[in-house]
Tab-separated table of C-alpha atoms and ligand atoms in Angstrom:
chain	number	residue	atom	x	y	z
A	573	UNK	CA	-50.298	61.265	67.550
A	574	UNK	CA	-48.766	59.740	64.455
A	575	UNK	CA	-50.681	63.290	63.209
A	576	UNK	CA	-47.244	64.558	64.350
A	577	UNK	CA	-45.645	63.528	62.616
A	578	UNK	CA	-47.626	63.587	59.029
A	579	UNK	CA	-47.568	65.996	56.281
A	580	UNK	CA	-49.850	65.797	53.626
A	581	UNK	CA	-49.579	66.859	50.659
A	582	UNK	CA	-52.195	69.933	49.815
A	583	UNK	CA	-53.645	68.149	46.543
A	584	UNK	CA	-53.647	64.673	47.859
A	585	UNK	CA	-55.450	66.394	51.509
A	586	UNK	CA	-58.203	67.848	49.375
A	587	UNK	CA	-58.236	64.957	46.889
A	588	UNK	CA	-59.108	62.202	49.530
A	589	UNK	CA	-61.601	64.243	52.243
A	590	UNK	CA	-62.700	64.558	48.652
A	591	UNK	CA	-62.625	60.980	48.198
A	592	UNK	CA	-60.759	61.482	45.394
A	593	UNK	CA	-58.650	58.642	43.930
A	594	UNK	CA	-55.237	58.865	45.543
A	595	UNK	CA	-52.245	56.208	44.399
A	596	UNK	CA	-49.670	56.151	46.598
A	597	UNK	CA	-45.647	55.791	45.566
A	598	UNK	CA	-42.366	54.208	47.014
A	599	UNK	CA	-39.249	56.108	47.132
A	600	UNK	CA	-36.834	52.565	47.823
A	601	UNK	CA	-37.497	52.029	44.590
A	602	UNK	CA	-35.976	56.116	43.300
A	603	UNK	CA	-33.199	55.490	45.528
A	604	UNK	CA	-32.381	52.434	45.725
A	605	UNK	CA	-34.116	51.038	43.464
A	606	UNK	CA	-32.785	52.597	39.719
A	607	UNK	CA	-29.521	54.327	39.260
A	608	UNK	CA	-29.982	58.448	38.960
A	609	UNK	CA	-30.971	59.826	36.546
A	610	UNK	CA	-33.526	57.027	35.264
A	611	UNK	CA	-34.677	56.596	38.746
A	612	UNK	CA	-36.439	60.528	38.718
A	613	UNK	CA	-37.378	60.274	35.790
A	614	UNK	CA	-39.294	57.416	36.223
A	615	UNK	CA	-40.704	58.714	39.008
A	616	UNK	CA	-42.120	61.600	37.152
A	617	UNK	CA	-43.006	59.633	34.673
A	618	UNK	CA	-44.971	57.177	36.984
A	619	UNK	CA	-46.822	60.613	38.842
A	620	UNK	CA	-48.079	61.865	35.089
A	621	UNK	CA	-48.840	58.118	34.445
A	622	UNK	CA	-51.135	58.383	37.536
A	623	UNK	CA	-52.925	61.431	36.874
A	624	UNK	CA	-54.154	60.280	33.116
A	625	UNK	CA	-55.905	58.324	34.196
A	626	UNK	CA	-58.516	59.753	37.111
A	627	UNK	CA	-56.364	59.436	39.966
A	628	UNK	CA	-53.784	62.238	42.435
A	629	UNK	CA	-50.952	60.588	42.739
A	630	UNK	CA	-48.537	60.209	45.888
A	631	UNK	CA	-45.498	59.757	46.019
A	632	UNK	CA	-44.113	59.084	50.041
A	633	UNK	CA	-40.699	59.346	51.735
A	634	UNK	CA	-39.450	60.642	54.806
A	635	UNK	CA	-37.675	63.197	54.826
A	636	UNK	CA	-35.725	65.441	57.781
A	637	UNK	CA	-37.712	63.348	59.836
A	638	UNK	CA	-41.230	64.809	58.448
A	639	UNK	CA	-43.569	61.664	56.740
A	640	UNK	CA	-44.317	64.149	53.661
A	641	UNK	CA	-46.980	61.962	51.824
A	642	UNK	CA	-46.422	63.393	48.846
A	643	UNK	CA	-43.332	64.786	47.188
A	644	UNK	CA	-42.291	67.954	45.208
A	645	UNK	CA	-41.040	67.241	41.810
A	646	UNK	CA	-37.576	68.992	43.864
A	647	UNK	CA	-38.149	66.375	46.598
A	648	UNK	CA	-38.232	63.487	43.848
A	649	UNK	CA	-34.970	64.821	42.431
A	650	UNK	CA	-33.566	64.604	45.477
A	651	UNK	CA	-33.852	61.206	47.008
A	652	UNK	CA	-33.172	60.285	43.225
A	653	UNK	CA	-29.530	62.456	43.885
A	654	UNK	CA	-28.856	61.764	47.454
A	655	UNK	CA	-26.055	58.669	48.434
A	656	UNK	CA	-27.375	58.851	52.427
A	657	UNK	CA	-30.663	58.812	52.517
A	658	UNK	CA	-32.030	55.191	53.950
A	659	UNK	CA	-33.441	52.200	53.033
A	660	UNK	CA	-36.939	52.658	55.338
A	661	UNK	CA	-38.576	48.841	56.388
A	662	UNK	CA	-41.114	49.391	59.118
A	663	UNK	CA	-38.067	48.237	61.717
A	664	UNK	CA	-36.097	51.861	60.869
A	665	UNK	CA	-39.096	54.015	60.733
A	666	UNK	CA	-38.257	55.594	64.356
A	667	UNK	CA	-35.235	56.027	64.713
A	668	UNK	CA	-35.276	57.945	60.981
A	669	UNK	CA	-38.031	60.082	62.175
A	670	UNK	CA	-36.438	61.343	65.844
A	671	UNK	CA	-32.771	61.238	64.028
A	672	UNK	CA	-34.305	63.823	62.109
A	673	UNK	CA	-32.143	61.779	58.424
A	674	UNK	CA	-33.732	60.984	55.231
A	675	UNK	CA	-35.758	57.299	54.167
A	676	UNK	CA	-36.800	56.297	51.103
A	677	UNK	CA	-39.783	53.520	52.000
A	678	UNK	CA	-40.165	50.528	50.755
A	679	UNK	CA	-43.186	48.931	50.643
A	680	UNK	CA	-43.949	47.863	54.046
A	681	UNK	CA	-43.485	51.905	55.513
A	682	UNK	CA	-45.336	52.737	52.042
A	683	UNK	CA	-48.162	50.749	53.002
A	684	UNK	CA	-48.541	51.960	57.105
A	685	UNK	CA	-48.018	55.863	56.257
A	686	UNK	CA	-50.382	55.381	52.802
A	687	UNK	CA	-53.092	53.357	55.185
A	688	UNK	CA	-52.155	56.408	58.154
A	689	UNK	CA	-52.497	59.672	55.697
A	690	UNK	CA	-56.324	57.155	54.121
A	691	UNK	CA	-54.931	56.121	51.215
A	692	UNK	CA	-55.831	53.045	49.896
A	693	UNK	CA	-53.787	51.882	46.559
A	694	UNK	CA	-50.129	51.644	46.289
A	695	UNK	CA	-48.333	51.376	43.002
A	696	UNK	CA	-44.957	49.674	42.574
A	697	UNK	CA	-42.487	47.010	40.794
A	698	UNK	CA	-42.367	44.665	42.734
A	699	UNK	CA	-42.752	43.099	46.385
A	700	UNK	CA	-40.206	41.897	48.456
A	701	UNK	CA	-40.561	38.257	49.364
A	702	UNK	CA	-39.674	35.091	51.416
A	703	UNK	CA	-35.309	35.010	49.709
A	704	UNK	CA	-34.208	31.600	48.115
A	705	UNK	CA	-32.679	29.758	51.047
A	706	UNK	CA	-34.740	31.618	53.400
A	707	UNK	CA	-35.301	28.490	55.548
A	708	UNK	CA	-31.404	29.322	56.724
A	709	UNK	CA	-31.170	33.119	56.076
A	710	UNK	CA	-34.146	33.495	57.567
A	711	UNK	CA	-34.109	36.198	55.592
A	712	UNK	CA	-37.849	37.496	54.314
A	713	UNK	CA	-38.836	40.728	54.061
A	714	UNK	CA	-41.161	43.045	56.279
A	715	UNK	CA	-43.086	43.551	52.794
A	716	UNK	CA	-45.178	40.203	53.964
A	717	UNK	CA	-45.976	40.984	57.685
A	718	UNK	CA	-46.727	44.322	56.720
A	719	UNK	CA	-49.028	42.710	53.420
A	720	UNK	CA	-50.773	40.470	56.815
A	721	UNK	CA	-51.776	42.609	58.421
A	722	UNK	CA	-52.048	47.197	56.765
A	723	UNK	CA	-55.031	46.969	54.317
A	724	UNK	CA	-53.334	48.370	51.769
A	725	UNK	CA	-53.835	46.976	48.066
A	726	UNK	CA	-50.342	46.527	46.335
A	727	UNK	CA	-50.088	46.810	42.743
A	728	UNK	CA	-47.052	44.984	41.248
A	729	UNK	CA	-45.770	42.504	39.211
A	730	UNK	CA	-45.449	39.980	40.921
A	731	UNK	CA	-42.181	39.453	43.010
A	732	UNK	CA	-38.286	38.307	41.324
A	733	UNK	CA	-36.484	35.814	40.726
A	734	UNK	CA	-34.121	36.524	43.539
A	735	UNK	CA	-36.641	35.012	45.562
A	736	UNK	CA	-38.254	32.134	46.307
A	737	UNK	CA	-41.810	32.560	44.740
A	738	UNK	CA	-43.733	29.272	45.629
A	739	UNK	CA	-42.209	30.144	50.103
A	740	UNK	CA	-43.575	33.617	49.297
A	741	UNK	CA	-46.749	32.493	47.885
A	742	UNK	CA	-46.898	30.368	51.345
A	743	UNK	CA	-46.297	32.831	53.586
A	744	UNK	CA	-49.001	34.805	51.543
A	745	UNK	CA	-52.441	32.575	52.283
A	746	UNK	CA	-50.080	32.088	55.907
A	747	UNK	CA	-50.886	35.213	56.599
A	748	UNK	CA	-53.875	35.948	55.063
A	749	UNK	CA	-53.657	37.735	52.022
A	750	UNK	CA	-54.649	37.565	48.451
A	751	UNK	CA	-52.838	37.500	45.357
A	752	UNK	CA	-54.930	37.999	43.021
A	753	UNK	CA	-53.861	37.574	38.880
A	754	UNK	CA	-54.934	40.512	36.995
A	755	UNK	CA	-55.592	39.205	33.786
A	756	UNK	CA	-53.201	36.430	34.294
A	757	UNK	CA	-53.425	32.339	35.972
A	758	UNK	CA	-49.931	33.262	37.202
A	759	UNK	CA	-47.999	34.809	39.186
A	760	UNK	CA	-46.070	36.467	36.921
A	761	UNK	CA	-42.610	36.882	37.726
A	762	UNK	CA	-41.757	40.983	37.890
A	763	UNK	CA	-39.380	40.760	34.299
A	764	UNK	CA	-41.470	37.830	32.649
A	765	UNK	CA	-45.114	37.269	32.481
A	766	UNK	CA	-44.939	33.850	33.716
A	767	UNK	CA	-43.471	32.335	37.270
A	768	UNK	CA	-44.855	28.696	36.957
A	769	UNK	CA	-46.846	29.036	40.594
A	770	UNK	CA	-50.245	29.267	38.846
A	771	UNK	CA	-52.316	31.870	40.798
A	772	UNK	CA	-56.265	30.598	42.300
A	773	UNK	CA	-57.942	33.907	41.065
A	774	UNK	CA	-57.936	35.460	38.378
A	775	UNK	CA	-60.184	39.159	37.409
A	776	UNK	CA	-59.497	40.870	34.536
A	777	UNK	CA	-61.191	44.166	34.745
A	778	UNK	CA	-60.133	46.899	37.660
A	779	UNK	CA	-64.549	46.989	39.277
A	780	UNK	CA	-64.720	43.526	40.091
A	781	UNK	CA	-60.873	43.692	41.407
A	782	UNK	CA	-62.431	46.951	43.603
A	783	UNK	CA	-66.023	44.662	45.077
A	784	UNK	CA	-63.072	41.845	45.511
A	785	UNK	CA	-61.275	44.713	47.635
A	786	UNK	CA	-63.635	46.757	48.968
A	787	UNK	CA	-65.854	43.511	50.473
A	788	UNK	CA	-62.444	42.084	52.317
A	789	UNK	CA	-62.215	46.129	54.458
A	790	UNK	CA	-65.976	46.028	54.699
A	791	UNK	CA	-65.871	42.627	55.892
A	792	UNK	CA	-63.040	43.820	58.695
A	793	UNK	CA	-60.553	41.659	57.595
A	794	UNK	CA	-57.286	43.601	57.914
A	795	UNK	CA	-53.992	43.586	55.715
A	796	UNK	CA	-53.587	44.288	51.631
A	797	UNK	CA	-53.886	42.342	48.419
A	798	UNK	CA	-51.867	41.764	45.977
A	799	UNK	CA	-52.727	42.686	42.979
A	800	UNK	CA	-50.246	40.528	40.622
A	801	UNK	CA	-50.591	42.856	36.806
A	802	UNK	CA	-47.346	40.801	34.212
A	803	UNK	CA	-45.481	43.325	32.775
A	804	UNK	CA	-46.045	44.359	28.395
A	805	UNK	CA	-45.709	40.843	26.373
A	806	UNK	CA	-43.898	43.176	24.257
A	807	UNK	CA	-41.127	44.397	27.893
A	808	UNK	CA	-40.894	40.740	28.293
A	809	UNK	CA	-37.955	39.924	28.775
A	810	UNK	CA	-36.744	36.388	28.058
A	811	UNK	CA	-36.194	34.048	30.631
A	812	UNK	CA	-33.513	32.209	30.015
A	813	UNK	CA	-31.252	35.288	30.035
A	814	UNK	CA	-33.186	36.758	32.595
A	815	UNK	CA	-32.728	33.473	34.291
A	816	UNK	CA	-28.839	32.710	33.857
A	817	UNK	CA	-28.617	36.549	34.762
A	818	UNK	CA	-30.570	36.364	38.216
A	819	UNK	CA	-28.527	33.084	38.913
A	820	UNK	CA	-25.394	34.664	38.728
A	821	UNK	CA	-26.621	37.585	40.500
A	822	UNK	CA	-27.515	35.423	43.944
A	823	UNK	CA	-23.910	33.638	43.332
A	824	UNK	CA	-22.367	37.156	43.887
A	825	UNK	CA	-24.093	38.538	46.579
A	826	UNK	CA	-23.231	34.841	48.343
A	827	UNK	CA	-19.719	35.106	47.042
A	828	UNK	CA	-19.458	38.583	48.318
A	829	UNK	CA	-21.344	37.913	51.752
A	830	UNK	CA	-24.092	40.795	51.389
A	831	UNK	CA	-26.774	40.671	53.409
A	832	UNK	CA	-29.777	42.007	54.500
A	833	UNK	CA	-30.719	44.579	53.700
A	834	UNK	CA	-28.136	45.211	50.455
A	835	UNK	CA	-29.020	42.117	49.446
A	836	UNK	CA	-31.940	43.200	46.849
A	837	UNK	CA	-30.734	46.928	45.897
A	838	UNK	CA	-27.384	44.730	45.203
A	839	UNK	CA	-29.278	42.129	42.115
A	840	UNK	CA	-31.550	44.589	40.664
A	841	UNK	CA	-27.347	46.381	39.775
A	842	UNK	CA	-26.059	43.971	39.352
A	843	UNK	CA	-28.745	41.732	36.819
A	844	UNK	CA	-28.814	45.388	35.225
A	845	UNK	CA	-25.107	45.403	34.910
A	846	UNK	CA	-25.436	41.604	33.619
A	847	UNK	CA	-28.145	42.502	31.164
A	848	UNK	CA	-26.825	45.364	29.497
A	849	UNK	CA	-29.344	47.444	30.632
A	850	UNK	CA	-32.357	45.596	29.361
A	851	UNK	CA	-33.731	44.647	33.104
A	852	UNK	CA	-33.335	48.341	34.055
A	853	UNK	CA	-36.184	48.621	30.589
A	854	UNK	CA	-37.609	46.434	31.381
A	855	UNK	CA	-38.152	47.643	35.544
A	856	UNK	CA	-39.563	51.168	33.897
A	857	UNK	CA	-41.869	49.306	31.773
A	858	UNK	CA	-43.608	48.104	34.197
A	859	UNK	CA	-43.509	50.288	36.782
A	860	UNK	CA	-45.876	52.706	34.283
A	861	UNK	CA	-47.766	49.608	33.752
A	862	UNK	CA	-48.900	48.963	37.016
A	863	UNK	CA	-48.924	53.118	37.498
A	864	UNK	CA	-51.803	52.674	34.872
A	865	UNK	CA	-53.967	49.859	37.114
A	866	UNK	CA	-53.378	51.211	40.167
A	867	UNK	CA	-55.067	54.591	39.309
A	868	UNK	CA	-58.153	53.254	37.636
A	869	UNK	CA	-58.511	50.002	40.666
A	870	UNK	CA	-58.263	54.113	42.414
A	871	UNK	CA	-60.938	55.107	40.805
A	872	UNK	CA	-62.975	52.430	41.225
A	873	UNK	CA	-62.903	52.160	44.223
A	874	UNK	CA	-63.502	56.367	45.627
A	875	UNK	CA	-67.087	54.966	43.295
A	876	UNK	CA	-67.632	52.116	45.500
A	877	UNK	CA	-66.982	53.388	48.449
A	878	UNK	CA	-69.387	57.180	47.755
A	879	UNK	CA	-72.585	53.952	47.341
A	880	UNK	CA	-71.647	53.306	51.056
A	881	UNK	CA	-74.042	53.792	54.136
A	882	UNK	CA	-71.139	53.472	56.633
A	883	UNK	CA	-67.121	53.928	55.827
A	884	UNK	CA	-65.983	51.076	57.839
A	885	UNK	CA	-62.919	50.448	56.297
A	886	UNK	CA	-60.446	50.154	58.816
A	887	UNK	CA	-58.650	53.255	59.844
A	888	UNK	CA	-55.837	54.286	61.517
A	889	UNK	CA	-55.932	55.401	65.103
B	2025	PSU	N1	-38.083	45.038	44.146
B	2025	PSU	C1	-38.052	45.573	43.429
B	2025	PSU	N2	-37.370	47.884	43.413
B	2025	PSU	C2	-37.392	47.631	44.609
B	2025	PSU	C3	-37.633	46.499	45.570
B	2025	PSU	C4	-38.217	45.365	45.378
B	2025	PSU	O1	-37.736	45.563	42.000
B	2025	PSU	O2	-36.761	48.568	44.837
B	2025	PSU	C5	-37.538	47.626	47.292
B	2025	PSU	C6	-38.992	47.467	47.408
B	2025	PSU	O3	-39.040	48.779	48.464
B	2025	PSU	C7	-38.802	46.236	48.690
B	2025	PSU	C8	-37.952	46.547	49.434
B	2025	PSU	O4	-39.852	46.987	49.458
B	2025	PSU	O5	-37.277	46.697	48.400
B	2025	PSU	C9	-37.799	45.726	49.685
B	2025	PSU	O6	-36.733	45.058	50.794
B	2025	PSU	P1	-36.381	44.097	51.678
B	2025	PSU	O7	-36.359	42.415	50.650
B	2025	PSU	O8	-35.594	44.625	52.360
B	2025	PSU	O9	-37.313	43.829	52.870
B	2026	MN	MN1	-34.147	41.042	53.850
């Protein structure tokens, strides 16, 4: 039974039992997405922002083979420094747990564990997607299949143009995943507010967002929702600068033959070097902004749930 493997932090447990707002946070961004010490500083600040906006943060990881929903400060510090933490997507979970290893959860895995714990809203930086050249490499992030099946709303700043954004949107459409622009008509491209890809739906406030997500799950339409929340104007990067950096990083990765799960961390680190650290600053700021919106959304969702006769939200079995 999944509960045998799961440790829910007491504060998170209490909030969930009392139908209070909780926001899930991932840990691959800590161990593989940002360098130390900015990774730890950012993770702690994100938790603070979630609290300020009325929700309880639950950073998720696997530690010594236990699924942890809600990490302590010390555990976040450990994840940020340790060298042997394994980037854990859906396929990796059973091995990491059975071997009692440490695993940092990707978007896919964070969604799975959030859903197990009963958390409906998750804030991150960017989701994985269909990689450029996937027609040949088949490199499509497991995040997309998770969004297809697991009922958690993911607040992100869109996806990086290290991915093929057009194909990523097509994939999400095929699998019935709503992509909603929060205050935007376009899919944001992580470091920039615009990507050139129009979205079908735009919502400007969290109340309407909560209603839409709630309707989906009330109807038994299981699966995730992507809330695409653009980076604040003040921190968004120059299109040309960031696109050139991405092109260069992608070429280098190809030249070095980097593949599979190593690609995203490699590109993130390369882009940071090429932009002299500017991409990291943008990355940090957009995560803060997503944490704020996610907390406000989680609050609205819990208010809506209070008014419901039956809790028909799909539960993990
Ligand atoms: N995008 C980022 N930072 C990250 C990731 C994506 O800007 O740290 C991580 C997330 O955890 C995401 C994962 O789920 O990379 C996707 O990796 P892959 O493409 O190997 O599935
Ligand atoms: Mn991949």
